[in-house]
mmCIF file of C-alpha atoms in Angstrom:
data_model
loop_
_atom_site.group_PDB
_atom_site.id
_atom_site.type_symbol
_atom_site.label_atom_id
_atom_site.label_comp_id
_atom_site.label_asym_id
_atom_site.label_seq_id
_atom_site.Cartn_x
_atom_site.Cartn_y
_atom_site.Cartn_z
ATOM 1 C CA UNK A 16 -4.589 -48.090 -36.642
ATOM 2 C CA UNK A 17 -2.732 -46.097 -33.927
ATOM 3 C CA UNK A 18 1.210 -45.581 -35.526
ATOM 4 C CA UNK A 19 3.353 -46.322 -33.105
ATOM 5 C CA UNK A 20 4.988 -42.942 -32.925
ATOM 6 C CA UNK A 21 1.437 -41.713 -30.878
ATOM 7 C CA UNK A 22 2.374 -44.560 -28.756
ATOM 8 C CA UNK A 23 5.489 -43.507 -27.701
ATOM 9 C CA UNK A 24 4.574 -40.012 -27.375
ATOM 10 C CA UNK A 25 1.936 -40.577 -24.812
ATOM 11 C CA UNK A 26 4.054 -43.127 -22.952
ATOM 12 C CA UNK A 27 6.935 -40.955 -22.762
ATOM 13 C CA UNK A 28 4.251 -37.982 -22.260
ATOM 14 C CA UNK A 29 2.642 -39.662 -19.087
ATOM 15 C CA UNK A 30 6.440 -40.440 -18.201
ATOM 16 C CA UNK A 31 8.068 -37.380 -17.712
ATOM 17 C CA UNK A 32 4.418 -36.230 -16.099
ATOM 18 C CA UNK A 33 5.077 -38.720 -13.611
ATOM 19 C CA UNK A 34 8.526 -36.744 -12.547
ATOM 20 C CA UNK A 35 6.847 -33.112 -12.509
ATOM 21 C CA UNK A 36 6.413 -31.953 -8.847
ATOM 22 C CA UNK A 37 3.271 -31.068 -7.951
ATOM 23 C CA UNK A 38 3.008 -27.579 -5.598
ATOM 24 C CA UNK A 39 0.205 -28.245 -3.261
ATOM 25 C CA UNK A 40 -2.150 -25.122 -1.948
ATOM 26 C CA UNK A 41 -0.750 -24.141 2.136
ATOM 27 C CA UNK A 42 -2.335 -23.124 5.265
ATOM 28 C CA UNK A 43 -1.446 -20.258 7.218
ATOM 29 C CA UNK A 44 -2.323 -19.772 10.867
ATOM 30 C CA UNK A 45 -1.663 -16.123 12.514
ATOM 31 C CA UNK A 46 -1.535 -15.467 16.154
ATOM 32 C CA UNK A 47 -1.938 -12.438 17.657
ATOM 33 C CA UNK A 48 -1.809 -12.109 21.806
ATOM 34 C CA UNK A 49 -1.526 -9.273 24.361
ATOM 35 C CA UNK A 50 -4.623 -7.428 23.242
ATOM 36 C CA UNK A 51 -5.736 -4.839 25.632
ATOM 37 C CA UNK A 52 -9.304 -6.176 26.135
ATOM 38 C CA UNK A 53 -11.630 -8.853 25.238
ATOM 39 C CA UNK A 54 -14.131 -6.869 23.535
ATOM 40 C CA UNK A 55 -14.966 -7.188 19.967
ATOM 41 C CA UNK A 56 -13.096 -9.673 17.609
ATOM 42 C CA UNK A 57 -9.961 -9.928 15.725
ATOM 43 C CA UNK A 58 -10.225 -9.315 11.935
ATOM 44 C CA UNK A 59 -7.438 -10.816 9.912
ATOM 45 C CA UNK A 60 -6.583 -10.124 6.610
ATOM 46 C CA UNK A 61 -4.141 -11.804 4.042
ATOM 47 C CA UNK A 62 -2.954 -9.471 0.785
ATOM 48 C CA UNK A 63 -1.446 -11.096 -2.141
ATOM 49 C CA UNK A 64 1.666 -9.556 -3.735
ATOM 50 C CA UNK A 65 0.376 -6.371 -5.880
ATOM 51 C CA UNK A 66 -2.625 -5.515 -3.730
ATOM 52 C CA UNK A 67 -3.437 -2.199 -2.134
ATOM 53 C CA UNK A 68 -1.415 -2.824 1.157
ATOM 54 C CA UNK A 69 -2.281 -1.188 3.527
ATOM 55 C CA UNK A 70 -6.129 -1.172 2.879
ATOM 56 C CA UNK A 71 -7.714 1.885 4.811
ATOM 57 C CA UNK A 72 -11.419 0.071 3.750
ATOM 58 C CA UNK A 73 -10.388 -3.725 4.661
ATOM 59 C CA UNK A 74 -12.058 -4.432 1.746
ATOM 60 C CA UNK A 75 -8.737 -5.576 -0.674
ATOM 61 C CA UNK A 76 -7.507 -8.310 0.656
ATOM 62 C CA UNK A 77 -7.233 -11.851 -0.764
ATOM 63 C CA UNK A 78 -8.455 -13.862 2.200
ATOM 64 C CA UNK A 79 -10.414 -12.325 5.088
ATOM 65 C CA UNK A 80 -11.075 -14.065 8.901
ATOM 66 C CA UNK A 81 -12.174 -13.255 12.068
ATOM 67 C CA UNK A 82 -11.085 -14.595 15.370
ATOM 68 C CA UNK A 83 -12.964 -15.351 18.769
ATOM 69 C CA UNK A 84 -10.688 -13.228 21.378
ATOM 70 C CA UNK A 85 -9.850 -15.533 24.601
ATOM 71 C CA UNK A 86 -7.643 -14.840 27.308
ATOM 72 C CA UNK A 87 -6.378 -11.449 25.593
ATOM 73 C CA UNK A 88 -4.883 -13.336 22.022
ATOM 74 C CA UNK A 89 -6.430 -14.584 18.613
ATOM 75 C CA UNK A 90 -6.424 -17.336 16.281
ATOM 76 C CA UNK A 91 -6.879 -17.500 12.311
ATOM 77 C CA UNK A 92 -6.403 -20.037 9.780
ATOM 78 C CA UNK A 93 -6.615 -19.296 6.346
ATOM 79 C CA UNK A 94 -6.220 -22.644 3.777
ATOM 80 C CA UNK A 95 -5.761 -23.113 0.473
ATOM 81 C CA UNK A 96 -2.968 -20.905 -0.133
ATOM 82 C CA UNK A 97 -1.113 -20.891 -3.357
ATOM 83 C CA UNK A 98 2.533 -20.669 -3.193
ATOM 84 C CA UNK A 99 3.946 -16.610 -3.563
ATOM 85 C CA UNK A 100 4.279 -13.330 -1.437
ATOM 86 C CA UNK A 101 1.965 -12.212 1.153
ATOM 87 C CA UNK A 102 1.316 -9.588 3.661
ATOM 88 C CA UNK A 103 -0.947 -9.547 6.990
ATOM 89 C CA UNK A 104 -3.000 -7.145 8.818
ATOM 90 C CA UNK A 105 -4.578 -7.951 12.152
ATOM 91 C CA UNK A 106 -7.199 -5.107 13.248
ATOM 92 C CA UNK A 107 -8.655 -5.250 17.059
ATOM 93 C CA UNK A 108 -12.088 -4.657 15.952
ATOM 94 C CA UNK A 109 -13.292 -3.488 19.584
ATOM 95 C CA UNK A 110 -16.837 -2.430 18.825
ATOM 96 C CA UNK A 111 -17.332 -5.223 16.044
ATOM 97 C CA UNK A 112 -18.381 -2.443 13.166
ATOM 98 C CA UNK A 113 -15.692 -4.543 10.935
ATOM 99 C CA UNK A 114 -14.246 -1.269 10.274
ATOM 100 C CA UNK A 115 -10.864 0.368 11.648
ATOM 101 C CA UNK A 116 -12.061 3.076 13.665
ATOM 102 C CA UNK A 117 -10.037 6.286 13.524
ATOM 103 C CA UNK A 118 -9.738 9.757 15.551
ATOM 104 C CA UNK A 119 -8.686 12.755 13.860
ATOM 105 C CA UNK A 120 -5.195 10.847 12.138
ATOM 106 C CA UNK A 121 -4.568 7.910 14.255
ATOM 107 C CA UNK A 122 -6.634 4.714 14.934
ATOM 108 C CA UNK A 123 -9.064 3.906 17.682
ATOM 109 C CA UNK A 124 -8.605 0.730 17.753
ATOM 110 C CA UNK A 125 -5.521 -1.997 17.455
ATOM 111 C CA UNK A 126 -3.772 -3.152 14.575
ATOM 112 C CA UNK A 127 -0.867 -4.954 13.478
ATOM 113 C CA UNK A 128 0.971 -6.201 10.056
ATOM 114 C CA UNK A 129 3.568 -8.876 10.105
ATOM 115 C CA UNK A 130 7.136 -8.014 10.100
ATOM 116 C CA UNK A 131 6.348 -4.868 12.221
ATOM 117 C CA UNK A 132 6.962 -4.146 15.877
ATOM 118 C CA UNK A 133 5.609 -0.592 16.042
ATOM 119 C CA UNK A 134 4.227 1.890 13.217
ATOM 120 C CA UNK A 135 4.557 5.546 12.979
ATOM 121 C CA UNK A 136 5.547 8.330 10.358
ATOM 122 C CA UNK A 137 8.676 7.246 9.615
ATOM 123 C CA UNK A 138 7.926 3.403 9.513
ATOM 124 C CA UNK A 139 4.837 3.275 7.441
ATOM 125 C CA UNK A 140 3.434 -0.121 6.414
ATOM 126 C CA UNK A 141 4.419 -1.174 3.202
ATOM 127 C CA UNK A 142 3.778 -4.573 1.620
ATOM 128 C CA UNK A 143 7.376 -4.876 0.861
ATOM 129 C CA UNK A 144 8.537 -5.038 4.642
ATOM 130 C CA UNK A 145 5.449 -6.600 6.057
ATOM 131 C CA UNK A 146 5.883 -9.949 3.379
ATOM 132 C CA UNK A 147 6.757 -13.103 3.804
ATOM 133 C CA UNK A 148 6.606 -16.255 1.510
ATOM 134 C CA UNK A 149 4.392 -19.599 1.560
ATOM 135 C CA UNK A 150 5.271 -22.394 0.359
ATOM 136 C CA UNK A 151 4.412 -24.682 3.192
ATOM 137 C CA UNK A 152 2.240 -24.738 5.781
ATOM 138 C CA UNK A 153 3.039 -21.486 8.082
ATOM 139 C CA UNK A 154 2.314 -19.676 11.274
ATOM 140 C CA UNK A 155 3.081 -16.346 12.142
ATOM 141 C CA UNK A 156 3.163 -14.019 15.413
ATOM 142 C CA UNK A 157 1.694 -10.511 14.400
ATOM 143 C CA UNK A 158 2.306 -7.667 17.289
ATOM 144 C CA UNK A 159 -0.870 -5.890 18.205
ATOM 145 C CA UNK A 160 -0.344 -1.939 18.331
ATOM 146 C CA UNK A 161 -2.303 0.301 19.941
ATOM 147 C CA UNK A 162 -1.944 4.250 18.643
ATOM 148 C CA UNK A 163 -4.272 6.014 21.832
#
């Protein structure tokens, strides 16, 4: 015989369940425009809080994309986003090698992280200034930046 104690546990159980808010997954969509060409595509990269920001290899990133260039600017959409801190890095990848290609220190081709205008030795991407939180749905402008 169920006591009624277990009864009013799992009523006031499935109660107060009832009143917890649930924190859905968002989407995040990141433009980037004025690119100097049409060739290639645009990869684009999201970083959780704690990963290795920047990421020389392109390889530590929590969500990757690439976008179709048209009319010199880029789309991505990344879903399923759980709420917290991220960071983003666009690369022009001209020659589609899905690599950053460098010269001797500075890169070939474009790149870009959100929350920066212009990079350089004294403004240095770091996750700190390029994040940004998501707890909705989200779209960002990230400013392409082209080194040679």
């Amino acid at each position: 015989m169920i006591s009624a104690y277990f009864i009013l546990t799992l009523f006031l159980t499935s109660l107060l369940e009832s009143f917890v808010p649930v924190v859905a997954d968002s989407s995040l969509k990141v433009e980037v425009s004025n690119l100097r060409n049409d060739k290639g595509d645009v990869i684009f990269l999201l970083y959780k809080e704690g990963a290795s920001f920047p990421d020389k290899e392109l390889r530590n990133s929590f969500k990757k994309e690439t976008g179709v260039i048209k009319n010199d600017s880029a789309i991505a959409f990344f879903s399923n986003i759980p709420p917290g801190v991220y960071a983003v890095t666009v690369v022009h990848d001209e020659n589609d090698d899905q690599i950053l290609n460098r010269g001797l220190l500075l890169p070939k081709e474009g790149i870009g992280f959100s929350n920066y205008q212009s990079i350089g030795l004294t403004n240095r991407p770091q996750f700190s200034k390029a994040s940004f939180r998501i707890s909705k749905d989200t779209c960002i402008h990230v400013k392409m930046i082209y080194m040679k």
